PDB file of C-alpha atoms in Angstrom:
ATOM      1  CA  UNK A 220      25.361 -69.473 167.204  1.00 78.00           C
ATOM      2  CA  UNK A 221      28.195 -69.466 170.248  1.00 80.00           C
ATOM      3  CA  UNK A 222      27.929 -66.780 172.520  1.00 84.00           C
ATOM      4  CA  UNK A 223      31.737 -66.015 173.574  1.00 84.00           C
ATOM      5  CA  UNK A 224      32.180 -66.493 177.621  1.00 83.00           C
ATOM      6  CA  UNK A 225      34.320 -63.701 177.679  1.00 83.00           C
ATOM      7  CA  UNK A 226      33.325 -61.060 175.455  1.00 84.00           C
ATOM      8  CA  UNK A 227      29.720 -61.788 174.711  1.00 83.00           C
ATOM      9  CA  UNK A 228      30.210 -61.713 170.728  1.00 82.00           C
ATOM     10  CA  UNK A 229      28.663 -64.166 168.978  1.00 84.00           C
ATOM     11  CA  UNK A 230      30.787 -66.797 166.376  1.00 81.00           C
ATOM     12  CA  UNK A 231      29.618 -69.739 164.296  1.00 81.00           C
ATOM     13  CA  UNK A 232      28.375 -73.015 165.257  1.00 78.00           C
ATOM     14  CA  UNK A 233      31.717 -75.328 165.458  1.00 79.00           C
ATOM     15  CA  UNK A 234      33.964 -72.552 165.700  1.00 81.00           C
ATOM     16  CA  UNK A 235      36.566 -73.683 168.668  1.00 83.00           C
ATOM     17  CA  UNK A 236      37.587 -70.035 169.489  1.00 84.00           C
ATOM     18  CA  UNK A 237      36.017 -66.353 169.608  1.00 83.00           C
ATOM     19  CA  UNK A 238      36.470 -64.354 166.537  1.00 81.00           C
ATOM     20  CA  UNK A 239      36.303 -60.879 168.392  1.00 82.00           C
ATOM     21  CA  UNK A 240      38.931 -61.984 171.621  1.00 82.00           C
ATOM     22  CA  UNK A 241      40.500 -65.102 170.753  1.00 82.00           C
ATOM     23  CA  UNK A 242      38.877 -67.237 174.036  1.00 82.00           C
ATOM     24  CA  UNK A 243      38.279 -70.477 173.864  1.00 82.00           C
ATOM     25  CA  UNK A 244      34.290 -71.186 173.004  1.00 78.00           C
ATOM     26  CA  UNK A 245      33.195 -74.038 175.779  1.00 71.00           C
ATOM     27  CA  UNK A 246      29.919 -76.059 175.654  1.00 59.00           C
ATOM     28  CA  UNK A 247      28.527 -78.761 174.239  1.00 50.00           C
ATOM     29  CA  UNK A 248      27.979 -76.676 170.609  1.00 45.00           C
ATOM     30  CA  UNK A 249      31.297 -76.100 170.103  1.00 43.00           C
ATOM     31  CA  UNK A 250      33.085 -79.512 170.853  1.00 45.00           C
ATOM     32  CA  UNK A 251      35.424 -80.593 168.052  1.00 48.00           C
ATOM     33  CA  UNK A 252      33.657 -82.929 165.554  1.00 52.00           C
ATOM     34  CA  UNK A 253      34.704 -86.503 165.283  1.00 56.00           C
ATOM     35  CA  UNK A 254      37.103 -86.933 162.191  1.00 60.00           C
ATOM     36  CA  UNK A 255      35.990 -88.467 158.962  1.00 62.00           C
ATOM     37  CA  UNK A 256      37.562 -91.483 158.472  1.00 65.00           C
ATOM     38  CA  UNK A 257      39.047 -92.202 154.658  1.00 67.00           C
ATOM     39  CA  UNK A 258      36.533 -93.631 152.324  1.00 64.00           C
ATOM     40  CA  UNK A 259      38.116 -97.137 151.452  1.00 65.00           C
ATOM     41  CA  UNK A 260      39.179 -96.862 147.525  1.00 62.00           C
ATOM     42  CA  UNK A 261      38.922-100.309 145.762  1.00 61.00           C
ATOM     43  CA  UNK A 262      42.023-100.810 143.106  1.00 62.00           C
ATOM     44  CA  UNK A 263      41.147-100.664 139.141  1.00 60.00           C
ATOM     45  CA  UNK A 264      39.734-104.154 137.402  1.00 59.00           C
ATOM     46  CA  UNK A 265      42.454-104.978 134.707  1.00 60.00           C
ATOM     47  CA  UNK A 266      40.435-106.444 132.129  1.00 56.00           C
ATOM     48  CA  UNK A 267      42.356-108.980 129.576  1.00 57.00           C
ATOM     49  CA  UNK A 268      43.060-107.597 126.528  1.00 54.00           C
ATOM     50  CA  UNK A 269      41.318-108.872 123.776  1.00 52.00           C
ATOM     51  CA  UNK A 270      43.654-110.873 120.697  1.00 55.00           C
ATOM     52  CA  UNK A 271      42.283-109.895 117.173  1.00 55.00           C
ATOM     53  CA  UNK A 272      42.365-112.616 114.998  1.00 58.00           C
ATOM     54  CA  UNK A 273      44.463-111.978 111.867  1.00 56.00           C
ATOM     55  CA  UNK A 274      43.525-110.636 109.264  1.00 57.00           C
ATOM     56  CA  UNK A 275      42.758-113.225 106.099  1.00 57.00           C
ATOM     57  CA  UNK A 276      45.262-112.393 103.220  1.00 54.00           C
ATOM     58  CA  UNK A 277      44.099-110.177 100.058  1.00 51.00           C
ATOM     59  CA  UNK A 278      43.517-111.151  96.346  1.00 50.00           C
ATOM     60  CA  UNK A 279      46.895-110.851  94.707  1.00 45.00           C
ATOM     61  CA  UNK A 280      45.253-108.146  92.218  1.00 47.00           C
ATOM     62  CA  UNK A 281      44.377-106.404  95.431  1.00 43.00           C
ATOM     63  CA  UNK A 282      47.337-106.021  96.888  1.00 39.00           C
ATOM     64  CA  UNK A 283      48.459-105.009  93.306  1.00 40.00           C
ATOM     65  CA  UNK A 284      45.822-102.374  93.570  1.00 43.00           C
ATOM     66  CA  UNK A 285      46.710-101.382  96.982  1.00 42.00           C
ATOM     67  CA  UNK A 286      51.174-100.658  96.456  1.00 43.00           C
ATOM     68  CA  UNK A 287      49.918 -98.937  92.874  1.00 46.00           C
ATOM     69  CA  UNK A 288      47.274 -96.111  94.765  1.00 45.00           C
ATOM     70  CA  UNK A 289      48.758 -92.936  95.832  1.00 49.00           C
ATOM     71  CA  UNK A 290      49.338 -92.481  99.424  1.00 50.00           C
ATOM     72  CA  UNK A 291      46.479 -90.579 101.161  1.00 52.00           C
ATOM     73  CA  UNK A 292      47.708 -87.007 102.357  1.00 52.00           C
ATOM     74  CA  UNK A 293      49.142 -86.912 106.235  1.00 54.00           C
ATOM     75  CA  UNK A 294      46.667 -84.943 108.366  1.00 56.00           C
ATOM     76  CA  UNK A 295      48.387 -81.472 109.840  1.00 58.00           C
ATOM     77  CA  UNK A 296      49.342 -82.013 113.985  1.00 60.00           C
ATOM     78  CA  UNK A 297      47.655 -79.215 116.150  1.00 63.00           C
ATOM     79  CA  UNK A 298      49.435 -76.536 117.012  1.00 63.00           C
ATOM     80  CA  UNK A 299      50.556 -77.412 120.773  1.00 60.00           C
ATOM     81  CA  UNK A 300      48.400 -75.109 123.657  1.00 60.00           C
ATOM     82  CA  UNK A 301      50.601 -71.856 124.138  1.00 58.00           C
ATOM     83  CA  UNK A 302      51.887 -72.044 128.184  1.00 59.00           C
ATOM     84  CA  UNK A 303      50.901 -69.536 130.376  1.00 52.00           C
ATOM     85  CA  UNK A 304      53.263 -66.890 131.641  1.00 53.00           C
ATOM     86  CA  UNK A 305      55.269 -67.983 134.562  1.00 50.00           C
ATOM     87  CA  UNK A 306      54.477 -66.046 137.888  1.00 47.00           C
ATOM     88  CA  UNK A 307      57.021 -63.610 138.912  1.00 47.00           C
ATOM     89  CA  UNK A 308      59.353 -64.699 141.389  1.00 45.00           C
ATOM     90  CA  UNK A 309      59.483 -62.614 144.532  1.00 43.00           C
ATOM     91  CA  UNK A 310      56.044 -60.403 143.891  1.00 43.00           C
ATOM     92  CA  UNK A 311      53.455 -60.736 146.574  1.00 40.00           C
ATOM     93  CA  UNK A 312      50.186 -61.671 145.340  1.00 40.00           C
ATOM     94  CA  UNK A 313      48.110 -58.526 145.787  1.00 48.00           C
ATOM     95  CA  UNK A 314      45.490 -58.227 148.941  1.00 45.00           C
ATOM     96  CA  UNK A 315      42.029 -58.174 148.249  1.00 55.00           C
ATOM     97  CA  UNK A 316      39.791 -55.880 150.173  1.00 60.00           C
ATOM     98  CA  UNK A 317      37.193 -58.201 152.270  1.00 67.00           C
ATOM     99  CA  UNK A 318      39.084 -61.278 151.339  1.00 77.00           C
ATOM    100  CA  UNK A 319      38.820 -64.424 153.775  1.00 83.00           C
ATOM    101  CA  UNK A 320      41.883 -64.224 156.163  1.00 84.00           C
ATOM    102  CA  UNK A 321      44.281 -67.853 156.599  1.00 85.00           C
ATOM    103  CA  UNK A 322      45.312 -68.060 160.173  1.00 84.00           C
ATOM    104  CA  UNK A 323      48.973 -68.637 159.606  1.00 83.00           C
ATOM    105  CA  UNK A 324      48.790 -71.590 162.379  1.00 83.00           C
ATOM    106  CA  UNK A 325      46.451 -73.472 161.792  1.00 84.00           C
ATOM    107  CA  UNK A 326      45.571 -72.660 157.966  1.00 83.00           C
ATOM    108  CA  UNK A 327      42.094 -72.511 159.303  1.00 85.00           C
ATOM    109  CA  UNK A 328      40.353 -69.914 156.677  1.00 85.00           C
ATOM    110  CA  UNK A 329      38.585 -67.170 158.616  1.00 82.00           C
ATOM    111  CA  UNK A 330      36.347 -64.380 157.451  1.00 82.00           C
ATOM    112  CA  UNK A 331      37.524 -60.883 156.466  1.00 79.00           C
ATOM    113  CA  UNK A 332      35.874 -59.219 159.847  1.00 81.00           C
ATOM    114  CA  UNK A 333      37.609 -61.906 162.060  1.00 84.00           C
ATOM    115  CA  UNK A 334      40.432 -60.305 164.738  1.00 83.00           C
ATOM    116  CA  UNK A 335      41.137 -64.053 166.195  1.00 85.00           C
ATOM    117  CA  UNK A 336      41.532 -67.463 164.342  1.00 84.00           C
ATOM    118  CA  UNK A 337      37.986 -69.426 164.778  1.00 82.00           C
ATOM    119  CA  UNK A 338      40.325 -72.722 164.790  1.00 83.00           C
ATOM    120  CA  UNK A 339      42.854 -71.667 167.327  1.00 85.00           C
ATOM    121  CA  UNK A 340      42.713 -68.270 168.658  1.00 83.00           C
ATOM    122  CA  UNK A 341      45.590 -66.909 166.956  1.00 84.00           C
ATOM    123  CA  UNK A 342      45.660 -63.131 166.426  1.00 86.00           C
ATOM    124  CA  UNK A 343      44.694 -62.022 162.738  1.00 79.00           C
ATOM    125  CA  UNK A 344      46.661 -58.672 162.330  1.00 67.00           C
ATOM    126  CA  UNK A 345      47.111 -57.283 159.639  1.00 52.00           C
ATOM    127  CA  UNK A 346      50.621 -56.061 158.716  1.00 37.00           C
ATOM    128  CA  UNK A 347      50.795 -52.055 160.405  1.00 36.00           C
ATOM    129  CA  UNK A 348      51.821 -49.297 157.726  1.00 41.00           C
ATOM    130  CA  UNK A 349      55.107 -47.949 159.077  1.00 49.00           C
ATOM    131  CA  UNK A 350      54.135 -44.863 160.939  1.00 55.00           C
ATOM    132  CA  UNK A 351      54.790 -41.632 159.750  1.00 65.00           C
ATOM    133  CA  UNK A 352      57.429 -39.366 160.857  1.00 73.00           C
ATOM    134  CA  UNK A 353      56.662 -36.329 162.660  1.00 74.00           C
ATOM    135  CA  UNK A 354      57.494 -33.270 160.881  1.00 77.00           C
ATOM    136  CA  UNK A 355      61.112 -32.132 163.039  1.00 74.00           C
ATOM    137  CA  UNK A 356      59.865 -28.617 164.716  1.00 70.00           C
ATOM    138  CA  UNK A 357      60.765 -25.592 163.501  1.00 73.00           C
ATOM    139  CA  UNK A 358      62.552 -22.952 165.759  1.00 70.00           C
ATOM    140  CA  UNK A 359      60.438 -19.823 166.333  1.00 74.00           C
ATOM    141  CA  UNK A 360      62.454 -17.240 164.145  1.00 80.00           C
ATOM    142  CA  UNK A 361      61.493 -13.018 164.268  1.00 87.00           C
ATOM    143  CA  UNK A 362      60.908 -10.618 167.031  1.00 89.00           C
ATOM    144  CA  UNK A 363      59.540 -12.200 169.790  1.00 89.00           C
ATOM    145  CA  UNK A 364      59.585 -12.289 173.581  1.00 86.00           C
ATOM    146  CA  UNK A 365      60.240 -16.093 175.221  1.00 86.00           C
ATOM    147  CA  UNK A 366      59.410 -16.855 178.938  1.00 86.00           C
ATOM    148  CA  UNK A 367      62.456 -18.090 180.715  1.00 84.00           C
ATOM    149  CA  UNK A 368      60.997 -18.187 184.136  1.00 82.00           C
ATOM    150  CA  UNK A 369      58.489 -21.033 185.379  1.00 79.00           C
ATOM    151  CA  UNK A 370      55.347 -21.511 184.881  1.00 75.00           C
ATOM    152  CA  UNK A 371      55.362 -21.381 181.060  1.00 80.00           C
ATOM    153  CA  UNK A 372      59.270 -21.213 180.840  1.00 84.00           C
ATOM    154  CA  UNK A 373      59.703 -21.583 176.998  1.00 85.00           C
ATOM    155  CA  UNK A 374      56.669 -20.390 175.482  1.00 86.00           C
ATOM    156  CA  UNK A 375      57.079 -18.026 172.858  1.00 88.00           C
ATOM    157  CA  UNK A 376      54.952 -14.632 171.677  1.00 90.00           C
ATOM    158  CA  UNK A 377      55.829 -13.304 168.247  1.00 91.00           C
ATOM    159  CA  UNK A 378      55.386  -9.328 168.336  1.00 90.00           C
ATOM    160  CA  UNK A 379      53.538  -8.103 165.614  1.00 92.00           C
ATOM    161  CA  UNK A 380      53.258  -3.991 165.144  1.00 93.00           C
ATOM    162  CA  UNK A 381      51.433  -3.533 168.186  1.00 94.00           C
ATOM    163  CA  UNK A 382      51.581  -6.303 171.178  1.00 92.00           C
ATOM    164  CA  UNK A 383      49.663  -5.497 174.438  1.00 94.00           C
ATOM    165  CA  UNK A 384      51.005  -7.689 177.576  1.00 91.00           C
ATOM    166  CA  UNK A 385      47.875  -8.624 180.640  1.00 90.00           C
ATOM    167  CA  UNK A 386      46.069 -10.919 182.394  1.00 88.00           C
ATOM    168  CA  UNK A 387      43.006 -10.716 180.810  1.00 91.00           C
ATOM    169  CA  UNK A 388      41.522 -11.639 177.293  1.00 91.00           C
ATOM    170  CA  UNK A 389      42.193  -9.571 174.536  1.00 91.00           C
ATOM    171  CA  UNK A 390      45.763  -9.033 174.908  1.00 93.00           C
ATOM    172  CA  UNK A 391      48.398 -10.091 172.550  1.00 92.00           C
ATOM    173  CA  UNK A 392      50.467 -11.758 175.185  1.00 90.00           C
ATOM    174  CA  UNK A 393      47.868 -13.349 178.374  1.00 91.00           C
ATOM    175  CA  UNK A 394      49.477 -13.777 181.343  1.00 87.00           C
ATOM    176  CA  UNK A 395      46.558 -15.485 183.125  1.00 85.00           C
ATOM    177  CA  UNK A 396      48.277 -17.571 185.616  1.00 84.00           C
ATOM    178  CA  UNK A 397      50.499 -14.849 186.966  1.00 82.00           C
ATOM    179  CA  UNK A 398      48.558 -12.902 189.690  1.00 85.00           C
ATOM    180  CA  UNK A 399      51.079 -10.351 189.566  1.00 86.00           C
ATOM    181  CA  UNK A 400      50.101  -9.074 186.095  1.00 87.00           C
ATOM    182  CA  UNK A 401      47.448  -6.368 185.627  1.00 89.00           C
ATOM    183  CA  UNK A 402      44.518  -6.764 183.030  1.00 88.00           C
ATOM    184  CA  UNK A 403      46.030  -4.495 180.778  1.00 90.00           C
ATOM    185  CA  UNK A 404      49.864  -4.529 181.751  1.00 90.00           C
ATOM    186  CA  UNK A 405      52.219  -2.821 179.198  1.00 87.00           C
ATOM    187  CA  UNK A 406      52.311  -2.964 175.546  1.00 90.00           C
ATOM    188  CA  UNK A 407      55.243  -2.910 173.128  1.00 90.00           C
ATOM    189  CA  UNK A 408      54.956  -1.123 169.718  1.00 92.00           C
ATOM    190  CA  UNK A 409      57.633  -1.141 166.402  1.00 91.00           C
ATOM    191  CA  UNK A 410      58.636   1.959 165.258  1.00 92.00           C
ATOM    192  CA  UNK A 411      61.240   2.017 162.236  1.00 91.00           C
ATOM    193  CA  UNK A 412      64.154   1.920 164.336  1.00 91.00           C
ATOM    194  CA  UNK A 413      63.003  -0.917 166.486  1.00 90.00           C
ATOM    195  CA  UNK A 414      60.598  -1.884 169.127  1.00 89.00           C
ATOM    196  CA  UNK A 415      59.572   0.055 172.522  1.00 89.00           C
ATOM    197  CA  UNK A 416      57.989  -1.487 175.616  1.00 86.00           C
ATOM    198  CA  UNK A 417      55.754   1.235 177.441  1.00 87.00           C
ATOM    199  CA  UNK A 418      54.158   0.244 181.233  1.00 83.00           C
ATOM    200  CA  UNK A 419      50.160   1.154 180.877  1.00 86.00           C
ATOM    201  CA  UNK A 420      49.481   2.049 184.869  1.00 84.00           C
ATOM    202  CA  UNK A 421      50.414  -1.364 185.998  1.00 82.00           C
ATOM    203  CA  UNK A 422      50.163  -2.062 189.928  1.00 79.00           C
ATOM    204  CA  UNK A 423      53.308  -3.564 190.085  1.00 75.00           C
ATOM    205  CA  UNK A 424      55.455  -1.937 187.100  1.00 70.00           C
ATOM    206  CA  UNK A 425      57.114  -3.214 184.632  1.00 62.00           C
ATOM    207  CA  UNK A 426      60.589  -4.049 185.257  1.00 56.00           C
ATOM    208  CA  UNK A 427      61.719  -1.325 188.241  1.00 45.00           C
ATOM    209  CA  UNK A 428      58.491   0.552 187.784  1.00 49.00           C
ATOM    210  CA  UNK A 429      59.855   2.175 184.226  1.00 58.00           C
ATOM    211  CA  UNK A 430      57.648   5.266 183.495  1.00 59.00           C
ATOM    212  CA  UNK A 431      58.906   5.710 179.710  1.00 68.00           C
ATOM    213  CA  UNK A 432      58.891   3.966 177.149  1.00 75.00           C
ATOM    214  CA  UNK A 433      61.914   1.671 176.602  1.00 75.00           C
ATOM    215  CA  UNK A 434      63.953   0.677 173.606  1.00 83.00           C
ATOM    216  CA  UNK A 435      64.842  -2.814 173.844  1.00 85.00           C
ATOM    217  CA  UNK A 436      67.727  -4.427 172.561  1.00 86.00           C
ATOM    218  CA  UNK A 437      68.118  -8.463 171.979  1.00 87.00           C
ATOM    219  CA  UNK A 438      68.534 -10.206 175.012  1.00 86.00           C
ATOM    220  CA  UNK A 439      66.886  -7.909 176.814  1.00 84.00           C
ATOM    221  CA  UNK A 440      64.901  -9.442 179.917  1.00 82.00           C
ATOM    222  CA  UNK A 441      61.501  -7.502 180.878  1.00 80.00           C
ATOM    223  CA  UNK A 442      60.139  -8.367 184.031  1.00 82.00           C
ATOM    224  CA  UNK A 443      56.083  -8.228 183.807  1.00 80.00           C
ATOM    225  CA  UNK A 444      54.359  -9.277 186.882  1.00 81.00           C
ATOM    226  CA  UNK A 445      56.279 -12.477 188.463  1.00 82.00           C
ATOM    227  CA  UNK A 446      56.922 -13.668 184.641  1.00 86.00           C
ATOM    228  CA  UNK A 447      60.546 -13.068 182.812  1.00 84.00           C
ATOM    229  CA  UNK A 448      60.268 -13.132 179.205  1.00 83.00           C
ATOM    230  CA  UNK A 449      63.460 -12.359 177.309  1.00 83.00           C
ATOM    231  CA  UNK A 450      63.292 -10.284 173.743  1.00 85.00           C
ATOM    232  CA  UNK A 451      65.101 -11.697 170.913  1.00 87.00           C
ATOM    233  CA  UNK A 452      65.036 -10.780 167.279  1.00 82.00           C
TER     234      UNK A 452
END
């Protein structure tokens, strides 16, 4: 075995470059063998062809004999071999799983595991499946309140029958990185004719320190700590 320089794998003996990296193997195990040279093929003997003497001539009742027989029946050809099917021009031959890879270089065959060419380093990637395309998004659609202040500026909160607004955990809508917000800060509710933002004791109010509860109407902007978030339906 060849311990690669570079990456420490280990390849074949004669193999010229890593399987795992593509570097070149060095030392003394992987040097290129010397070629074979061509074994020497000697031309065919002709032999002489042999002359049959001819034939001595037959008995005249022989011969008689022989144009007066019937003529023997003519033996039936084979049938010739049917021909296999033509392959079908233009159709990939399929890809078998664990088959040995062909560096396209060097034709050098390479095992199915092998990321490099053993014979010259070339890259053996496989083609990539086309990637997929990202479902497009889809724009938030209902009642909902959407930050249009930074930090956060775009996030959205969908408002359900009861949505309580705070700082802390357990709230519908957290606020956590607004220091401005209280832990439990104001809560909006849906009542049949729409929905109504009430402040719940904040420190610093909710939008000009309201006191009552508040209809809002789309487009509306409700100031909750330092954070805008705009009502839309």
């Amino acid at each position: 075995m060849i311990t690669c320089p570079v990456c420490k794998s280990e390849n074949n003996d004669g193999d010229l470059f890593c399987q795992d990296c593509g570097s070149r193997l060095t030392g003394p195990t992987a040097a290129v063998p010397p070629p074979i040279p061509p074994v020497p093929v000697a031309p065919p003997a002709i032999a002489p062809a042999a002359i049959a003497p001819a034939p001595a001539p037959a008995p005249a009742e022989a011969v008689g004999e022989s144009l007066g027989a019937p003529a023997a029946p003519s033996a039936v050809p084979p049938a010739p071999p049917a021909e296999a099917p033509a392959p079908a021009v233009g159709v990939p031959a399929p890809v078998v799983p664990g088959a040995p890879i062909v560096c396209p270089n060097c034709q050098t065959v390479n095992d199915a595991d092998f990321r490099f060419c053993k014979g010259c380093g070339t890259p053996l990637t496989a083609a990539a499946a086309p990637a997929a395309t990202p479902p497009a998004p889809v724009a938030p659609t209902g009642p909902r309140l959407v930050v249009t202040s930074d930090p956060g500026k775009g996030l959205t909160f969908p408002l359900g029958a009861t949505t309580n607004v705070g700082r802390l955990p357990g709230n519908e809508i957290v606020l956590s990185n607004d220091s401005y917000v209280s832990s439990h800060h104001a809560v909006i509710t849906q009542e049949a004719d729409g929905f109504y933002l009430a402040d719940k004791g904040s420190t610093n109010g909710t939008y000009v320190q309201i006191k009552q509860r508040l209809k809002l109407a789309p487009g509306d902007v409700v100031k909750i700590g330092d954070t805008n978030l705009e009502f839309n339906v």
